[in-house]
Short mmCIF file of C-alpha atoms in Angstrom, two decimals:
data_model
loop_
_atom_site.label_atom_id
_atom_site.label_comp_id
_atom_site.label_asym_id
_atom_site.label_seq_id
_atom_site.Cartn_x
_atom_site.Cartn_y
_atom_site.Cartn_z
CA MET R 1138 0.00 0.00 0.00
CA ARG R 1139 1.50 3.30 -1.13
CA LEU R 1140 1.81 6.31 1.16
CA LEU R 1141 0.02 9.31 -0.37
CA GLY R 1142 0.83 11.89 2.27
CA LYS R 1143 0.54 13.02 5.86
CA ILE R 1144 -1.83 15.28 7.78
CA PHE R 1145 -0.33 17.24 10.68
CA ILE R 1146 -2.55 18.30 13.59
CA ASP R 1147 -1.01 20.64 16.16
CA GLY R 1148 -2.87 22.34 18.94
CA LYS R 1149 -3.36 22.68 22.66
CA ILE R 1150 -5.00 20.56 25.35
CA LYS R 1151 -6.50 22.62 28.17
CA ALA R 1152 -7.18 20.95 31.51
CA LEU R 1153 -10.65 22.07 32.64
CA THR R 1154 -10.37 20.13 35.90
CA GLY R 1155 -7.44 18.63 37.79
CA LEU R 1156 -5.61 16.06 35.67
CA THR R 1157 -3.73 13.03 36.95
CA ILE R 1158 -1.86 10.54 34.79
CA GLY R 1159 0.06 8.24 37.11
CA GLY R 1160 3.81 8.23 37.27
CA SER R 1161 6.46 6.17 39.05
CA LYS R 1162 6.04 5.33 42.73
CA THR R 1163 9.71 4.52 43.29
CA ASP R 1164 10.34 7.97 44.80
CA THR R 1165 7.61 7.69 47.45
CA ILE R 1166 8.79 9.03 50.80
CA ILE R 1167 7.21 9.05 54.26
CA GLY R 1168 4.82 11.99 54.47
CA GLY R 1169 5.05 12.61 50.73
CA ILE R 1170 2.46 12.35 47.99
CA ASP R 1171 1.14 8.81 47.52
CA ASN R 1172 -0.01 9.06 43.90
CA SER R 1173 2.26 11.22 41.75
CA VAL R 1174 1.79 12.28 38.13
CA VAL R 1175 4.10 11.32 35.30
CA LYS R 1176 6.88 13.86 34.68
CA THR R 1177 9.79 14.48 32.34
CA SER R 1178 13.41 14.13 33.49
CA GLU R 1179 13.19 17.83 34.41
CA GLY R 1180 10.27 17.21 36.75
CA VAL R 1181 7.66 18.81 34.49
CA PRO R 1182 4.32 16.99 34.05
CA TYR R 1183 3.28 15.95 30.56
CA ILE R 1184 0.64 13.85 28.80
CA PRO R 1185 2.17 10.68 27.31
CA GLY R 1186 1.16 10.03 23.71
CA SER R 1187 0.34 6.45 24.72
CA SER R 1188 -2.24 7.66 27.28
CA LEU R 1189 -3.93 9.96 24.77
CA LYS R 1190 -3.94 7.40 21.97
CA GLY R 1191 -5.07 4.56 24.22
CA LYS R 1192 -8.01 6.56 25.59
CA MET R 1193 -9.18 7.53 22.11
CA ARG R 1194 -8.92 3.94 20.93
CA SER R 1195 -11.00 2.69 23.86
CA LEU R 1196 -13.70 5.30 23.14
CA LEU R 1197 -13.90 4.25 19.48
CA GLU R 1198 -14.12 0.61 20.54
CA LEU R 1199 -17.06 1.51 22.79
CA LYS R 1200 -18.70 3.40 19.94
CA GLU R 1201 -18.27 0.47 17.55
CA ASP R 1202 -19.15 -2.12 20.25
CA LYS R 1203 -15.80 -3.89 19.83
CA ASN R 1204 -14.00 -4.77 23.04
CA ILE R 1205 -10.20 -4.76 22.58
CA CYS R 1206 -10.51 -5.17 18.83
CA ARG R 1207 -7.77 -7.19 17.07
CA CYS R 1208 -9.60 -7.99 13.82
CA GLY R 1209 -7.14 -6.19 11.55
CA LYS R 1210 -9.99 -5.19 9.22
CA CYS R 1211 -11.89 -2.27 10.77
CA ASN R 1212 -11.39 1.48 11.17
CA ILE R 1213 -10.18 1.00 14.75
CA CYS R 1214 -7.26 -1.17 13.63
CA ALA R 1215 -6.55 1.08 10.64
CA ILE R 1216 -6.34 4.27 12.71
CA PHE R 1217 -4.81 3.03 15.97
CA GLY R 1218 -3.00 -0.14 14.85
CA VAL R 1219 -3.60 -3.85 15.24
CA MET R 1220 -3.20 -5.04 18.81
CA ALA R 1221 -1.16 -8.22 19.17
CA ASN R 1222 -2.94 -11.12 20.87
CA SER R 1223 -1.30 -12.14 24.15
CA ARG R 1224 -2.60 -15.72 23.97
CA LYS R 1225 -2.82 -18.41 21.30
CA GLU R 1226 -4.71 -21.67 21.00
CA ASN R 1227 -2.77 -24.90 20.59
CA LEU R 1228 -3.84 -27.91 18.50
CA ASP R 1229 -6.18 -29.19 21.25
CA GLY R 1230 -8.10 -25.91 21.35
CA LYS R 1231 -6.62 -24.93 24.71
CA GLU R 1232 -5.10 -21.53 25.29
CA ILE R 1233 -1.38 -21.28 25.96
CA PRO R 1234 0.27 -18.02 27.10
CA ILE R 1235 2.85 -16.33 24.91
CA SER R 1236 4.96 -13.30 25.71
CA ASN R 1237 4.83 -10.02 23.84
CA THR R 1238 8.38 -10.50 22.59
CA GLN R 1239 8.02 -14.17 21.66
CA ARG R 1240 5.29 -14.48 19.04
CA VAL R 1241 4.05 -17.92 17.96
CA MET R 1242 5.16 -18.51 14.37
CA ALA R 1243 3.06 -21.55 13.42
CA ASN R 1244 3.90 -23.44 10.23
CA SER R 1245 0.46 -23.69 8.60
CA ARG R 1246 1.48 -26.44 6.13
CA LYS R 1247 2.99 -28.60 8.83
CA GLU R 1248 0.41 -28.18 11.59
CA ASN R 1249 -2.63 -27.52 9.40
CA LEU R 1250 -3.52 -24.48 11.51
CA GLY R 1251 -4.27 -22.12 8.66
CA PRO R 1252 -3.25 -18.47 8.97
CA THR R 1253 -1.84 -17.37 12.30
CA ARG R 1254 -4.38 -15.98 14.75
CA LEU R 1255 -2.18 -12.98 15.44
CA ALA R 1256 -3.59 -10.12 13.37
CA ASP R 1257 -1.30 -8.78 10.66
CA SER R 1258 -2.38 -5.42 9.24
CA ARG R 1259 -0.34 -5.94 6.07
CA LYS R 1260 -1.98 -9.28 5.39
CA GLU R 1261 -5.41 -7.66 5.74
CA ASN R 1262 -4.26 -4.92 3.32
CA LEU R 1263 -4.85 -2.17 5.86
CA GLY R 1264 -1.32 -0.87 5.71
CA PRO R 1265 0.60 0.49 8.73
CA THR R 1266 -1.03 2.37 11.59
CA ARG R 1267 -2.41 5.71 10.43
CA LEU R 1268 -2.18 7.70 13.65
CA ILE R 1269 1.02 8.85 15.37
CA VAL R 1270 0.54 10.65 18.71
CA ARG R 1271 3.44 12.61 20.24
CA ASP R 1272 3.88 13.30 23.94
CA ALA R 1273 2.07 16.53 24.88
CA HIS R 1274 4.38 18.80 26.87
CA LEU R 1275 3.44 21.68 29.14
CA ASN R 1276 3.12 24.94 27.22
CA GLU R 1277 6.17 27.16 27.80
CA LYS R 1278 4.13 30.25 28.70
CA VAL R 1279 2.05 28.31 31.21
CA LYS R 1280 5.17 26.68 32.60
CA GLU R 1281 6.64 30.11 33.39
CA GLN R 1282 3.38 31.26 34.99
CA MET R 1283 3.43 28.21 37.24
CA LYS R 1284 7.06 28.66 38.23
CA ASN R 1285 6.48 32.33 39.04
CA LYS R 1286 3.05 31.73 40.69
CA GLU R 1287 1.33 34.18 38.33
CA GLY R 1288 -2.31 34.62 37.31
CA ILE R 1289 -4.57 31.67 38.08
CA PHE R 1290 -1.57 29.78 39.47
CA ASN R 1291 -0.73 32.30 42.21
CA GLU R 1292 -1.83 29.86 44.92
CA LEU R 1293 -0.29 26.75 43.35
CA GLU R 1294 1.01 24.53 46.13
CA LEU R 1295 3.88 22.79 44.29
CA VAL R 1296 5.93 24.01 41.32
CA TYR R 1297 3.74 22.61 38.54
CA THR R 1298 1.11 20.62 40.40
CA GLU R 1299 -1.30 20.58 43.34
CA SER R 1300 -2.04 17.92 45.94
CA LYS R 1301 -5.51 16.71 46.89
CA TRP R 1302 -6.33 14.78 50.04
CA GLU R 1303 -8.63 11.80 49.56
CA ASN R 1304 -9.93 9.08 51.85
CA VAL R 1305 -12.38 6.22 52.02
CA VAL R 1306 -15.44 6.79 54.23
CA ASP R 1307 -17.11 3.80 55.89
CA ARG R 1308 -20.79 4.13 54.98
CA ILE R 1309 -21.94 2.53 58.23
CA THR R 1310 -19.70 4.22 60.79
CA SER R 1311 -18.89 7.35 58.71
CA GLN R 1312 -15.27 6.83 59.76
CA ALA R 1313 -12.63 8.10 57.33
CA LYS R 1314 -10.01 5.51 56.41
CA TYR R 1315 -6.88 5.32 54.30
CA PRO R 1316 -6.15 9.04 53.86
CA ARG R 1317 -3.87 9.68 50.92
CA GLN R 1318 -2.54 12.54 48.83
CA THR R 1319 -3.03 12.58 45.08
CA GLU R 1320 -0.96 14.86 42.87
CA ARG R 1321 -2.79 16.64 40.03
CA VAL R 1322 -1.99 19.05 37.25
CA PRO R 1323 -4.24 22.02 38.11
CA ALA R 1324 -7.20 23.23 36.06
CA GLY R 1325 -6.07 25.84 33.56
CA ALA R 1326 -2.86 24.03 32.61
CA ILE R 1327 -2.24 23.89 28.85
CA PHE R 1328 -0.26 21.25 26.95
CA ASP R 1329 1.00 21.44 23.35
CA PHE R 1330 -0.01 18.34 21.42
CA SER R 1331 0.98 17.04 17.99
CA MET R 1332 -0.45 14.22 15.88
CA VAL R 1333 0.42 12.86 12.44
CA PHE R 1334 -2.14 11.02 10.34
CA ASN R 1335 -0.83 8.93 7.43
CA VAL R 1336 -2.99 8.72 4.30
CA PHE R 1337 -2.81 5.61 2.12
CA GLU R 1338 -6.20 5.57 0.40
CA GLU R 1339 -9.35 7.61 -0.12
CA LYS R 1340 -11.02 6.01 2.94
CA ASP R 1341 -8.37 7.61 5.15
CA ILE R 1342 -9.87 11.08 4.72
CA LYS R 1343 -13.09 9.73 6.28
CA ARG R 1344 -11.01 8.01 8.95
CA PHE R 1345 -9.31 11.33 9.74
CA TYR R 1346 -12.70 12.90 10.41
CA LEU R 1347 -13.67 9.85 12.44
CA LEU R 1348 -10.60 10.56 14.58
CA LEU R 1349 -11.79 14.15 15.09
CA SER R 1350 -15.17 12.84 16.25
CA VAL R 1351 -13.42 10.57 18.77
CA MET R 1352 -11.47 13.57 20.06
CA ALA R 1353 -14.83 15.32 20.56
CA MET R 1354 -16.04 12.28 22.51
CA LEU R 1355 -12.93 12.51 24.70
CA GLU R 1356 -13.83 16.10 25.59
CA ASP R 1357 -17.09 14.77 27.07
CA ASP R 1358 -15.31 11.90 28.83
CA TYR R 1359 -12.04 12.13 30.77
CA LEU R 1360 -8.31 11.62 30.39
CA GLY R 1361 -6.16 9.94 33.03
CA GLY R 1362 -7.30 8.53 36.34
CA ASN R 1363 -10.26 9.18 38.67
CA GLY R 1364 -12.40 10.54 35.85
CA THR R 1365 -15.68 9.48 37.43
CA ARG R 1366 -14.74 11.59 40.46
CA GLY R 1367 -14.22 14.83 38.58
CA TYR R 1368 -10.65 14.51 37.30
CA GLY R 1369 -9.42 14.67 33.73
CA ARG R 1370 -11.87 16.89 31.84
CA ILE R 1371 -10.03 18.44 28.89
CA LYS R 1372 -10.66 20.53 25.77
CA PHE R 1373 -8.75 20.64 22.47
CA ILE R 1374 -8.16 24.21 21.28
CA ASP R 1375 -6.13 26.34 18.81
CA PHE R 1376 -5.64 23.90 15.94
CA ASP R 1377 -3.08 24.26 13.18
CA VAL R 1378 -3.68 21.74 10.37
CA LYS R 1379 -1.27 21.08 7.51
CA ALA R 1380 -0.81 18.43 4.84
CA LYS R 1381 2.21 17.17 2.95
CA SER R 1382 2.01 14.88 -0.07
CA VAL R 1383 4.69 12.46 -1.24
CA ASP R 1384 5.44 14.89 -4.08
CA ASP R 1385 6.03 17.62 -1.50
CA TYR R 1386 8.67 15.43 0.16
CA GLU R 1387 10.32 14.63 -3.17
CA ASN R 1388 10.42 18.30 -4.19
CA ASN R 1389 11.28 19.59 -0.71
CA ASN R 1390 8.11 21.67 -0.54
CA VAL R 1391 6.73 23.13 2.66
CA PRO R 1392 3.47 21.62 3.97
CA LEU R 1393 0.21 23.01 2.65
CA ILE R 1394 -1.47 25.07 5.39
CA LEU R 1395 -5.09 23.98 5.68
CA GLY R 1396 -6.04 26.08 8.69
CA GLU R 1397 -4.40 28.08 11.48
CA LYS R 1398 -5.59 28.98 14.97
CA ILE R 1399 -8.86 27.12 14.51
CA ALA R 1400 -10.69 27.65 17.79
CA ASP R 1401 -12.05 24.20 18.52
CA LEU R 1402 -13.02 20.79 17.15
CA SER R 1403 -16.45 21.92 16.03
CA ALA R 1404 -14.97 24.63 13.81
CA LEU R 1405 -12.42 22.19 12.39
CA MET R 1406 -14.93 19.44 11.64
CA ASN R 1407 -17.39 21.83 9.97
CA ASP R 1408 -14.82 23.55 7.75
CA LYS R 1409 -15.70 22.22 4.28
CA GLU R 1410 -12.80 24.06 2.65
CA ILE R 1411 -10.25 22.06 4.66
CA LYS R 1412 -11.85 18.77 3.62
CA SER R 1413 -11.80 19.84 -0.03
CA LYS R 1414 -8.15 20.89 0.16
CA LEU R 1415 -7.20 17.58 1.77
CA SER R 1416 -8.81 15.51 -0.98
CA LYS R 1417 -7.31 17.62 -3.73
CA HIS R 1418 -3.78 17.79 -2.31
CA LEU R 1419 -3.37 14.20 -1.13
CA LEU R 1420 -5.73 12.27 -3.42
CA GLY R 1421 -5.79 14.49 -6.50
CA VAL R 1422 -9.61 14.66 -6.47
CA GLU R 1423 -11.97 17.60 -5.99
#
């Protein structure tokens, strides 16, 4: 399957409520925070691309009523990639565990098993994974405001984060148990995100807009942990969208700008001019 081009989506993720994506617990100290957030080597919180991509995949699986889809044939597998199966059946029909790094390479002629049960996107003619999600790092302007305790962050407890006390209350005795501190990125924090969407066929333009609809679903869901208790509400804002065809790479052309500073997902999804430009530039059709 031939690569036709790439769509670049850059923008910002704004935390509307406290956001917690768990980090390492190896640095836990007595009296310190029990549940810390993931941070860079410089101690700055960020949103891992794996967390963002995984959440969007799970939402699309819920929408399509496919639990942990590994079929290698649908839009879920095309956009987010084919998930490897962690188990395989032997000749007696019983499941045997296999590791992620040691895939079962059955000889179909010898064992009469037919094609391997592990999904292969190339075999199903889906091509490689369309979506690439980069880590979303804290916006530089917001980072400085946090460090200097400016604006809405003037009462920020820690350098880039806040702590929230939580406990379990016995419903019979009303006694509080297991008090713990959870670290959160505060509401108002902004992260810079970047995604790349590979286009191999005409269907991928529709899949790109399907991705945008999943991002809209995420805005009405949550990212990270404790979402049912108020954490993790986010909004995607300030989109820059560009496209680059294979010819652009060969001729060292700059990407075609499809839209800049687009306010939100609704404006992006309803912009018919962008959709027309995408089809014309990457597919050669009006």
